Coordinates of C-alpha atoms in Angstrom, one line a residue:
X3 CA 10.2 -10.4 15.6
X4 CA 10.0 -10.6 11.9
X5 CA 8.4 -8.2 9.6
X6 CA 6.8 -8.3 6.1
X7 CA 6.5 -5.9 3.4
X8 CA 3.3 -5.7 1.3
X9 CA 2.5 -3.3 -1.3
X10 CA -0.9 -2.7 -2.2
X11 CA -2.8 -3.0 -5.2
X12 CA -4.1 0.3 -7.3
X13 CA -7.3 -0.3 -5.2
X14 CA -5.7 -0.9 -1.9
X15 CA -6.5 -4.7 -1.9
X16 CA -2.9 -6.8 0.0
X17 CA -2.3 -10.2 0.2
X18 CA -0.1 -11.8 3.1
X19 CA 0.8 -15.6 1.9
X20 CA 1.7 -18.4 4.2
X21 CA 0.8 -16.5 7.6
X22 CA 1.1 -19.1 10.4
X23 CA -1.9 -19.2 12.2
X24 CA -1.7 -19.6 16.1
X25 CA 0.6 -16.7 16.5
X26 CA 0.1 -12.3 17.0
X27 CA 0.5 -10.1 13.8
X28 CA 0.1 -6.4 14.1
X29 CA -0.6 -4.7 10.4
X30 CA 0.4 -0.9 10.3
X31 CA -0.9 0.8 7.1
X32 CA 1.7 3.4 5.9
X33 CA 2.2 6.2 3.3
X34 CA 4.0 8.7 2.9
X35 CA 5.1 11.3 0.0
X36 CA 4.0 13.5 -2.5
X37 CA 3.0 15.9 0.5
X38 CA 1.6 18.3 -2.2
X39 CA -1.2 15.3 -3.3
X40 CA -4.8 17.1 -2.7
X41 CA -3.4 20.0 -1.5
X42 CA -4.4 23.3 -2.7
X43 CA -5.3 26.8 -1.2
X44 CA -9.3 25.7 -1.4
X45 CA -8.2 23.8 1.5
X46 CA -6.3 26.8 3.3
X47 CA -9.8 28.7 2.9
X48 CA -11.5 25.7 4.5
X49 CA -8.9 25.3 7.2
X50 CA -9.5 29.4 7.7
X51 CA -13.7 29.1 7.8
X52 CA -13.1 26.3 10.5
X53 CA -10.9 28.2 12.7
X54 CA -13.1 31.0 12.5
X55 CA -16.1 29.4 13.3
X56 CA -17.7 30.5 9.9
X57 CA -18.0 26.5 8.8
X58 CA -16.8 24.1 11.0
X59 CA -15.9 20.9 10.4
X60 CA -18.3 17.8 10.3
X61 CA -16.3 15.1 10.1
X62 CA -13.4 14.1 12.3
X63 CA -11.6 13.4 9.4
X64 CA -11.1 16.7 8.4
X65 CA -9.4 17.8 11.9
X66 CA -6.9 15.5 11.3
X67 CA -6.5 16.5 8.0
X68 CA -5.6 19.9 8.9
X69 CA -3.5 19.2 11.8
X70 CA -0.4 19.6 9.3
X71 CA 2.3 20.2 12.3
X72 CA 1.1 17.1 14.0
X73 CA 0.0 19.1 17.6
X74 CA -3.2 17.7 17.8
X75 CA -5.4 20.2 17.4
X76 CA -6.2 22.9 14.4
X77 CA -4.8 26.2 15.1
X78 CA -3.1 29.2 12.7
X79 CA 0.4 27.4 12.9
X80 CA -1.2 24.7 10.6
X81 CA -2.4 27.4 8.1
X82 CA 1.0 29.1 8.2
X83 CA 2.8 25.4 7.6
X84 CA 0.1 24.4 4.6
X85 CA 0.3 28.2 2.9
X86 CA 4.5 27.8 2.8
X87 CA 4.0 24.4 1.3
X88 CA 1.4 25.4 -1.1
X89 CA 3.9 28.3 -1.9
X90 CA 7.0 25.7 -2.2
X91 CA 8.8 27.8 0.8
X92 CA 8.9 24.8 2.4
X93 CA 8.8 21.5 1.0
X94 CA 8.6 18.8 3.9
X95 CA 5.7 18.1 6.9
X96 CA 7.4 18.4 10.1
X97 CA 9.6 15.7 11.7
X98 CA 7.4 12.9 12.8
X99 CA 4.7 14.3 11.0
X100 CA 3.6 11.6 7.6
X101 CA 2.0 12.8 4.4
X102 CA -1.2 10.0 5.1
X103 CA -2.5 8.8 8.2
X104 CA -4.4 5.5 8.7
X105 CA -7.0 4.9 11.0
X106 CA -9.1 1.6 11.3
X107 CA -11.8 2.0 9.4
X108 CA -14.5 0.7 12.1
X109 CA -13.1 3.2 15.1
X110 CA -16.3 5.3 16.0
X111 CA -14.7 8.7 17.6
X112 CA -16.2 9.3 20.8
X113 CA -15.7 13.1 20.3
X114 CA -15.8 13.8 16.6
X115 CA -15.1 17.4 17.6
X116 CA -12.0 16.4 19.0
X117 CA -10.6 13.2 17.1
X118 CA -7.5 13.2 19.8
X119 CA -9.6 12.7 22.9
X120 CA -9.0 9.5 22.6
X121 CA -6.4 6.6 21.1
X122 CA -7.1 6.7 17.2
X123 CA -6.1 3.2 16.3
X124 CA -4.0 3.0 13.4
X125 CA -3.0 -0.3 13.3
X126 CA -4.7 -3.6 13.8
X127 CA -3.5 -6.0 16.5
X128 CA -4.1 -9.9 15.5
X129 CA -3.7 -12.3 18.5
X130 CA -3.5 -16.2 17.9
X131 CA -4.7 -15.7 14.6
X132 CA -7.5 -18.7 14.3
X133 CA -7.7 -18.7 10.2
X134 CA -5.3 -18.3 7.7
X135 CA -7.6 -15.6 5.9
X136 CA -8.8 -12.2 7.6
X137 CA -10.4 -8.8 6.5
X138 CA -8.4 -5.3 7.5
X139 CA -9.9 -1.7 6.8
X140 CA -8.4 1.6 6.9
X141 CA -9.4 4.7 6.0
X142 CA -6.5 7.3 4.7
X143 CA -6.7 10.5 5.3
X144 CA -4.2 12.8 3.3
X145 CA -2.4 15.6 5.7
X146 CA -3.3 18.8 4.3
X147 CA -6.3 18.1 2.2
X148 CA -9.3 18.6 4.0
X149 CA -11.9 18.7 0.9
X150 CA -10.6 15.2 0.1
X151 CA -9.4 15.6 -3.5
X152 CA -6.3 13.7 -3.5
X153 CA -6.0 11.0 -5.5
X154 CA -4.3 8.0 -3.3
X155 CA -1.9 6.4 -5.8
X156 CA -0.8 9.2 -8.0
X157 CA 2.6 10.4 -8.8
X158 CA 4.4 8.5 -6.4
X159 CA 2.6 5.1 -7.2
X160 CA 1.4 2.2 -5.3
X161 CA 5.0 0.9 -4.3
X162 CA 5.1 3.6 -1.9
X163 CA 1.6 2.6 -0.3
X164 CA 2.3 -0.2 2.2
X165 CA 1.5 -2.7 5.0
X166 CA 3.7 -4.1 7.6
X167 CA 2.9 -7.5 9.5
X168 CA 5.1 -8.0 12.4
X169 CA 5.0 -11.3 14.2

């Protein structure tokens, strides 16, 4: 098995050169840093309204989002984690637990109340790639900000944005 590093353009645009064609790739989007990026108390208050039922989320975006200690589901102990980050008590997401999560931009959740009902696919499987050109979408949601306002290569730059192949 051998794996390629890609970093991604300012937009998010990669390039893989000389790919083999015939042969299985899987690409796994990955990002992680700046845990901060986005993050502010707005989104505690958000996080708050939701929980409480004042204004739920719409989107199933946003429940990932929030799920900052990576249980699967949006609950006080992710309000607790984001307020001692906000407050710089804590300066880490929990083990296992990265700053952006990639999903496959044409999954359609079956239950956009509940995002983990099912498998979110964050990573696209090739199999005997046919052409030596393909398309790849992924949507990145940043951990922690659920009003969407972080700006996706700041600080930390695009060299820590990245794509895997592994064939």
């Amino acid at each position: 098995e051998n794996q390629t590093e890609v970093i991604t353009g300012d937009d998010g645009h990669f390039e893989i050169h000389n790919i083999p064609t015939g042969s299985d790739y899987t690409l796994v989007p990955e990002k992680d840093g700046n845990i901060l990026n986005g993050v502010t108390t707005m989104d505690i208050i958000l996080i708050t309204k939701h929980i409480l039922g004042v204004q739920p989320f719409e989107s199933p975006y946003k429940y990932i989002a929030s799920d900052v200690n990576g249980s699967q589901s949006i609950t006080t102990s992710d309000l607790i984690k984001l307020r001692k980050l906000v407050l710089h008590i804590d300066e880490e997401l929990p083990q296992g637990v990265n700053s952006w999560r990639f999903i496959d931009a044409g999954f359609v959740f079956p239950q956009a109340e509940n995002p983990w009902a099912t498998e979110i696919p964050g990573l696209l499987n090739l199999n005997n790639l046919a052409t030596d050109e393909m398309q790849a979408d992924f949507v990145g949601i940043k951990i922690g900000d659920v009003n969407n306002s972080a700006t996706p290569n700041s600080l930390i730059g695009v060299e820590d944005r990245m794509a895997y192949a592994e064939f």
